[in-house]
Amino acid sequence: MKLVRYGKAGSEKPGLIDSQGKIRDLSDHVSDIAGAVLAPAALKKLAKLDPASLPVVRGNPRIGPCVAGTGKFICIGLNYSDHAAETGMAVPPEPVIFMKATSAIVGPNDDLLIPRGSKKTDWEVELGVVIGKTAKYVSEADALNYVAGYCTVHDVSERAFQTERSGQWTKGKSCDTFGPTGPWLVTKDEVKDPQNLAMWLKVNGKTMQDGSTKTMVYGAAFLVSYLSQFMSLQPGDIISTGTPPGVGMGMKPPLYLKAGDVVELGVEGLGSQRQEVKADI
């Protein structure tokens, strides 16, 4: 299934995408795409619904973040060997973990706001892993049983805030609008191999990133297991698993986003995003 949230920011409704790409309203069956709705039994119940029996959503509504109530937005740094090489950094012996503020989460096509004082706002297309049930001390072999599904994530980064202003990376990762997710949550049964998905990103129509989850150092199952050793993972938590090469800071000379730019990105089978870049005034 492809589960979606649509409508004005803060008042999104739950839906699913039918075989013709139309949004079907799920409001009579669930209150939102969040919490217990992401559990395996609940997803199986939704999968039994006949999409044709659900109301068609008319018009072209805004698409919201694909999951509501995210408690933790966990990101993995330097998780692609080819991306680590372009940044001049070594592949870490264990995953680099940092948090992105949940207030950064927006819809996949909402405006991307460059924060005040920013000169190095950068792009990163990533595979998002959405937790479906509480995971604590789980094995790698069992880890994907705790996953509800996958989504496209744009891990927007302000590099000067991230690396030049001391402290942790979080301050360069958490600005408002720096976490577009969606357009939909694709349940794991539709993703045969999360470690074999093409991913891409364009700025103003020019391809900047053209990679694959094949080059991830630490795969989705490992990351769920690894993180669960340090903290419990809860339904709705998102793990953003790192980016392939082609980010702005890796170019010579570096290239960063500016007001007026348009960013488009996507992950194979998980849908695409489009953001217009504007100054946050």
Tab-separated table of C-alpha atoms in Angstrom:
chain	number	residue	atom	x	y	z
A	1	MET	CA	0.000	0.000	0.000
A	2	LYS	CA	0.876	3.616	-0.485
A	3	LEU	CA	-0.480	5.573	2.467
A	4	VAL	CA	-0.770	9.323	2.200
A	5	ARG	CA	-1.807	12.327	4.267
A	6	TYR	CA	-3.465	15.189	2.430
A	7	GLY	CA	-4.937	18.604	3.183
A	8	LYS	CA	-3.902	21.827	4.837
A	9	ALA	CA	-0.907	21.768	7.170
A	10	GLY	CA	-1.953	20.678	10.635
A	11	SER	CA	-5.279	19.239	9.523
A	12	GLU	CA	-4.276	16.496	7.107
A	13	LYS	CA	-6.536	13.529	6.461
A	14	PRO	CA	-5.461	9.916	5.920
A	15	GLY	CA	-5.684	8.278	2.529
A	16	LEU	CA	-4.237	5.680	0.231
A	17	ILE	CA	-3.179	5.750	-3.402
A	18	ASP	CA	-5.143	3.421	-5.663
A	19	SER	CA	-3.855	1.625	-8.759
A	20	GLN	CA	-4.742	4.635	-10.936
A	21	GLY	CA	-2.800	7.024	-8.723
A	22	LYS	CA	-5.912	8.587	-7.202
A	23	ILE	CA	-6.170	9.433	-3.515
A	24	ARG	CA	-8.828	7.455	-1.657
A	25	ASP	CA	-10.016	8.788	1.678
A	26	LEU	CA	-9.433	6.579	4.749
A	27	SER	CA	-11.104	8.832	7.313
A	28	ASP	CA	-13.897	6.330	7.994
A	29	HIS	CA	-11.351	3.684	8.941
A	30	VAL	CA	-8.451	5.482	10.684
A	31	SER	CA	-7.997	8.921	12.191
A	32	ASP	CA	-4.476	9.410	10.823
A	33	ILE	CA	-1.399	7.610	9.526
A	34	ALA	CA	0.272	7.408	12.918
A	35	GLY	CA	0.828	5.361	16.050
A	36	ALA	CA	-1.100	2.095	16.276
A	37	VAL	CA	-2.209	2.416	12.625
A	38	LEU	CA	1.384	1.565	11.663
A	39	ALA	CA	1.385	-1.757	13.522
A	40	PRO	CA	1.494	-4.937	11.397
A	41	ALA	CA	-2.035	-6.055	12.286
A	42	ALA	CA	-3.502	-2.635	11.568
A	43	LEU	CA	-1.737	-2.404	8.201
A	44	LYS	CA	-3.012	-5.873	7.263
A	45	LYS	CA	-6.540	-4.726	8.066
A	46	LEU	CA	-6.158	-1.681	5.816
A	47	ALA	CA	-4.699	-3.838	3.043
A	48	LYS	CA	-7.934	-5.865	2.969
A	49	LEU	CA	-9.988	-2.806	2.058
A	50	ASP	CA	-11.130	-2.496	-1.535
A	51	PRO	CA	-9.807	0.894	-2.695
A	52	ALA	CA	-12.786	1.201	-5.044
A	53	SER	CA	-15.056	1.258	-1.980
A	54	LEU	CA	-13.335	4.337	-0.585
A	55	PRO	CA	-14.291	7.906	-1.532
A	56	VAL	CA	-12.157	9.493	-4.231
A	57	VAL	CA	-10.496	12.732	-3.152
A	58	ARG	CA	-11.304	15.369	-5.743
A	59	GLY	CA	-9.061	18.158	-6.941
A	60	ASN	CA	-5.364	18.491	-6.262
A	61	PRO	CA	-4.925	18.752	-2.487
A	62	ARG	CA	-1.671	19.519	-0.753
A	63	ILE	CA	0.243	16.392	0.244
A	64	GLY	CA	1.424	16.445	3.839
A	65	PRO	CA	4.195	14.537	5.616
A	66	CYS	CA	3.464	10.844	5.122
A	67	VAL	CA	3.484	10.028	8.847
A	68	ALA	CA	2.049	11.979	11.771
A	69	GLY	CA	3.180	12.017	15.387
A	70	THR	CA	6.850	11.314	14.723
A	71	GLY	CA	8.622	11.307	18.061
A	72	LYS	CA	12.163	10.830	16.797
A	73	PHE	CA	13.681	11.860	13.484
A	74	ILE	CA	16.980	9.984	13.525
A	75	CYS	CA	19.594	10.561	10.849
A	76	ILE	CA	22.670	8.597	9.845
A	77	GLY	CA	25.744	10.467	8.643
A	78	LEU	CA	28.383	9.358	6.135
A	79	ASN	CA	26.505	6.133	5.399
A	80	TYR	CA	27.400	5.907	1.708
A	81	SER	CA	30.977	5.009	0.897
A	82	ASP	CA	31.000	7.192	-2.223
A	83	HIS	CA	29.511	10.161	-0.346
A	84	ALA	CA	32.098	9.849	2.440
A	85	ALA	CA	34.797	9.944	-0.233
A	86	GLU	CA	33.467	13.159	-1.787
A	87	THR	CA	33.439	14.887	1.620
A	88	GLY	CA	36.996	13.773	2.331
A	89	MET	CA	35.881	11.908	5.448
A	90	ALA	CA	36.524	8.305	6.390
A	91	VAL	CA	33.728	5.754	6.542
A	92	PRO	CA	32.968	5.525	10.280
A	93	PRO	CA	33.562	2.226	12.131
A	94	GLU	CA	30.038	2.548	13.552
A	95	PRO	CA	27.058	4.571	12.286
A	96	VAL	CA	27.164	8.311	12.925
A	97	ILE	CA	23.867	9.207	14.604
A	98	PHE	CA	22.324	12.642	14.955
A	99	MET	CA	18.820	13.939	15.508
A	100	LYS	CA	16.805	16.227	13.302
A	101	ALA	CA	14.136	18.270	15.092
A	102	THR	CA	10.638	17.008	14.313
A	103	SER	CA	9.613	20.653	13.751
A	104	ALA	CA	11.634	20.427	10.508
A	105	ILE	CA	9.133	17.940	9.050
A	106	VAL	CA	7.000	19.261	6.184
A	107	GLY	CA	5.186	17.910	3.162
A	108	PRO	CA	7.110	16.735	0.103
A	109	ASN	CA	6.144	19.719	-2.036
A	110	ASP	CA	6.077	22.469	0.576
A	111	ASP	CA	8.426	25.420	0.179
A	112	LEU	CA	12.018	24.952	1.343
A	113	LEU	CA	13.011	27.971	3.427
A	114	ILE	CA	16.622	29.112	3.612
A	115	PRO	CA	17.162	30.200	7.241
A	116	ARG	CA	18.372	33.653	8.214
A	117	GLY	CA	22.142	33.948	7.986
A	118	SER	CA	22.499	30.862	5.813
A	119	LYS	CA	25.064	30.792	3.042
A	120	LYS	CA	25.481	27.025	2.656
A	121	THR	CA	22.051	25.359	2.456
A	122	ASP	CA	22.589	21.954	0.834
A	123	TRP	CA	20.526	19.045	-0.458
A	124	GLU	CA	20.505	15.314	0.392
A	125	VAL	CA	18.094	12.705	-0.996
A	126	GLU	CA	17.658	9.822	1.437
A	127	LEU	CA	15.762	6.603	2.087
A	128	GLY	CA	13.500	6.932	5.101
A	129	VAL	CA	12.627	3.937	7.296
A	130	VAL	CA	9.391	4.275	9.280
A	131	ILE	CA	9.004	2.248	12.471
A	132	GLY	CA	5.715	0.359	12.906
A	133	LYS	CA	5.999	-1.150	16.376
A	134	THR	CA	8.208	-0.627	19.409
A	135	ALA	CA	11.714	-1.966	18.843
A	136	LYS	CA	14.134	-2.474	21.703
A	137	TYR	CA	17.229	-4.708	21.638
A	138	VAL	CA	16.132	-6.347	18.388
A	139	SER	CA	18.417	-8.504	16.259
A	140	GLU	CA	19.388	-7.575	12.724
A	141	ALA	CA	17.646	-10.728	11.458
A	142	ASP	CA	14.381	-9.632	13.075
A	143	ALA	CA	14.733	-5.873	12.587
A	144	LEU	CA	12.597	-5.393	9.484
A	145	ASN	CA	9.642	-6.955	11.289
A	146	TYR	CA	9.495	-3.680	13.231
A	147	VAL	CA	9.348	-1.546	10.091
A	148	ALA	CA	6.013	-0.263	8.760
A	149	GLY	CA	7.466	0.916	5.480
A	150	TYR	CA	9.680	3.332	3.620
A	151	CYS	CA	9.530	6.861	2.261
A	152	THR	CA	11.532	9.496	0.448
A	153	VAL	CA	13.246	11.998	2.754
A	154	HIS	CA	15.029	15.221	1.886
A	155	ASP	CA	17.650	15.786	4.591
A	156	VAL	CA	18.270	19.476	3.953
A	157	SER	CA	21.444	20.724	5.632
A	158	GLU	CA	22.996	24.109	6.391
A	159	ARG	CA	26.695	23.250	6.214
A	160	ALA	CA	28.046	26.331	7.992
A	161	PHE	CA	25.627	25.799	10.878
A	162	GLN	CA	26.477	22.089	10.833
A	163	THR	CA	30.281	22.115	10.727
A	164	GLU	CA	31.600	25.633	11.298
A	165	ARG	CA	29.754	26.758	14.409
A	166	SER	CA	30.991	24.170	16.905
A	167	GLY	CA	28.920	21.579	18.718
A	168	GLN	CA	26.831	18.875	17.114
A	169	TRP	CA	25.407	18.580	13.604
A	170	THR	CA	21.829	19.002	14.795
A	171	LYS	CA	21.812	22.796	14.501
A	172	GLY	CA	22.558	22.561	10.788
A	173	LYS	CA	19.909	19.917	10.199
A	174	SER	CA	16.868	21.124	12.117
A	175	CYS	CA	15.800	24.428	10.583
A	176	ASP	CA	12.119	24.729	9.713
A	177	THR	CA	11.260	22.917	6.430
A	178	PHE	CA	14.541	20.949	6.479
A	179	GLY	CA	12.737	17.582	6.625
A	180	PRO	CA	10.319	17.004	3.732
A	181	THR	CA	8.936	13.443	3.933
A	182	GLY	CA	6.780	11.522	1.505
A	183	PRO	CA	4.819	11.848	-0.728
A	184	TRP	CA	3.627	8.585	0.749
A	185	LEU	CA	4.544	5.777	3.077
A	186	VAL	CA	5.072	2.603	1.060
A	187	THR	CA	4.454	-0.468	3.214
A	188	LYS	CA	7.378	-2.846	3.372
A	189	ASP	CA	5.585	-5.623	1.485
A	190	GLU	CA	5.879	-3.477	-1.658
A	191	VAL	CA	9.628	-2.930	-1.253
A	192	LYS	CA	11.367	-6.185	-2.136
A	193	ASP	CA	14.862	-4.978	-1.260
A	194	PRO	CA	15.476	-1.637	0.482
A	195	GLN	CA	19.171	-2.071	-0.390
A	196	ASN	CA	18.558	-1.922	-4.133
A	197	LEU	CA	16.691	1.308	-4.808
A	198	ALA	CA	17.758	3.995	-7.260
A	199	MET	CA	17.686	7.561	-5.922
A	200	TRP	CA	18.137	10.933	-7.562
A	201	LEU	CA	18.022	14.671	-6.994
A	202	LYS	CA	17.917	17.625	-9.408
A	203	VAL	CA	18.411	21.340	-8.862
A	204	ASN	CA	16.818	23.552	-11.520
A	205	GLY	CA	16.493	20.516	-13.771
A	206	LYS	CA	20.161	19.484	-13.518
A	207	THR	CA	20.900	16.087	-11.994
A	208	MET	CA	23.101	16.440	-8.923
A	209	GLN	CA	22.632	13.072	-7.241
A	210	ASP	CA	22.215	9.780	-9.094
A	211	GLY	CA	22.848	6.916	-6.704
A	212	SER	CA	21.532	3.731	-5.183
A	213	THR	CA	20.936	2.329	-1.739
A	214	LYS	CA	23.314	-0.451	-2.849
A	215	THR	CA	26.242	1.698	-1.688
A	216	MET	CA	24.941	2.170	1.850
A	217	VAL	CA	27.564	1.069	4.371
A	218	TYR	CA	25.026	0.153	7.044
A	219	GLY	CA	21.725	-1.169	5.671
A	220	ALA	CA	18.206	-0.609	6.941
A	221	ALA	CA	17.991	-3.826	8.979
A	222	PHE	CA	21.351	-3.177	10.623
A	223	LEU	CA	20.393	0.402	11.489
A	224	VAL	CA	17.090	-0.560	13.123
A	225	SER	CA	18.872	-3.204	15.185
A	226	TYR	CA	21.802	-0.914	16.023
A	227	LEU	CA	19.659	2.026	17.102
A	228	SER	CA	17.437	-0.234	19.197
A	229	GLN	CA	20.441	-1.074	21.386
A	230	PHE	CA	20.648	2.569	22.505
A	231	MET	CA	17.019	3.698	22.530
A	232	SER	CA	13.602	2.210	21.979
A	233	LEU	CA	12.170	2.970	18.569
A	234	GLN	CA	8.500	3.863	18.565
A	235	PRO	CA	5.749	3.747	15.912
A	236	GLY	CA	6.100	6.742	13.626
A	237	ASP	CA	9.806	7.278	14.281
A	238	ILE	CA	11.731	7.946	11.071
A	239	ILE	CA	15.290	6.859	10.341
A	240	SER	CA	16.846	8.852	7.507
A	241	THR	CA	19.606	6.562	6.320
A	242	GLY	CA	22.158	8.796	4.589
A	243	THR	CA	22.774	10.168	1.122
A	244	PRO	CA	24.723	9.177	-2.004
A	245	PRO	CA	27.318	11.475	-3.599
A	246	GLY	CA	26.475	14.694	-5.395
A	247	VAL	CA	25.759	17.081	-2.546
A	248	GLY	CA	26.630	20.743	-2.969
A	249	MET	CA	29.462	20.795	-0.452
A	250	GLY	CA	31.250	18.052	-2.401
A	251	MET	CA	31.397	20.015	-5.639
A	252	LYS	CA	34.398	22.003	-6.805
A	253	PRO	CA	33.700	24.771	-6.178
A	254	PRO	CA	30.891	24.044	-3.699
A	255	LEU	CA	27.368	24.924	-4.811
A	256	TYR	CA	24.511	25.774	-2.490
A	257	LEU	CA	20.824	26.541	-2.749
A	258	LYS	CA	19.494	30.062	-3.182
A	259	ALA	CA	16.052	31.629	-3.289
A	260	GLY	CA	14.383	30.893	-6.612
A	261	ASP	CA	15.893	27.427	-7.041
A	262	VAL	CA	13.706	24.354	-7.542
A	263	VAL	CA	14.724	21.011	-6.055
A	264	GLU	CA	13.256	17.711	-7.278
A	265	LEU	CA	14.154	14.335	-5.802
A	266	GLY	CA	12.933	10.790	-5.458
A	267	VAL	CA	13.628	7.201	-4.471
A	268	GLU	CA	12.637	4.301	-6.720
A	269	GLY	CA	9.128	3.110	-5.900
A	270	LEU	CA	8.714	5.630	-3.076
A	271	GLY	CA	7.640	8.707	-4.985
A	272	SER	CA	9.158	12.086	-5.722
A	273	GLN	CA	9.235	15.542	-4.160
A	274	ARG	CA	9.458	19.087	-5.499
A	275	GLN	CA	10.354	22.123	-3.454
A	276	GLU	CA	10.633	25.780	-4.366
A	277	VAL	CA	13.428	27.473	-2.436
A	278	LYS	CA	12.579	30.723	-0.671
A	279	ALA	CA	14.209	32.936	1.944
A	280	ASP	CA	12.837	32.577	5.463
A	281	ILE	CA	12.024	36.190	6.315
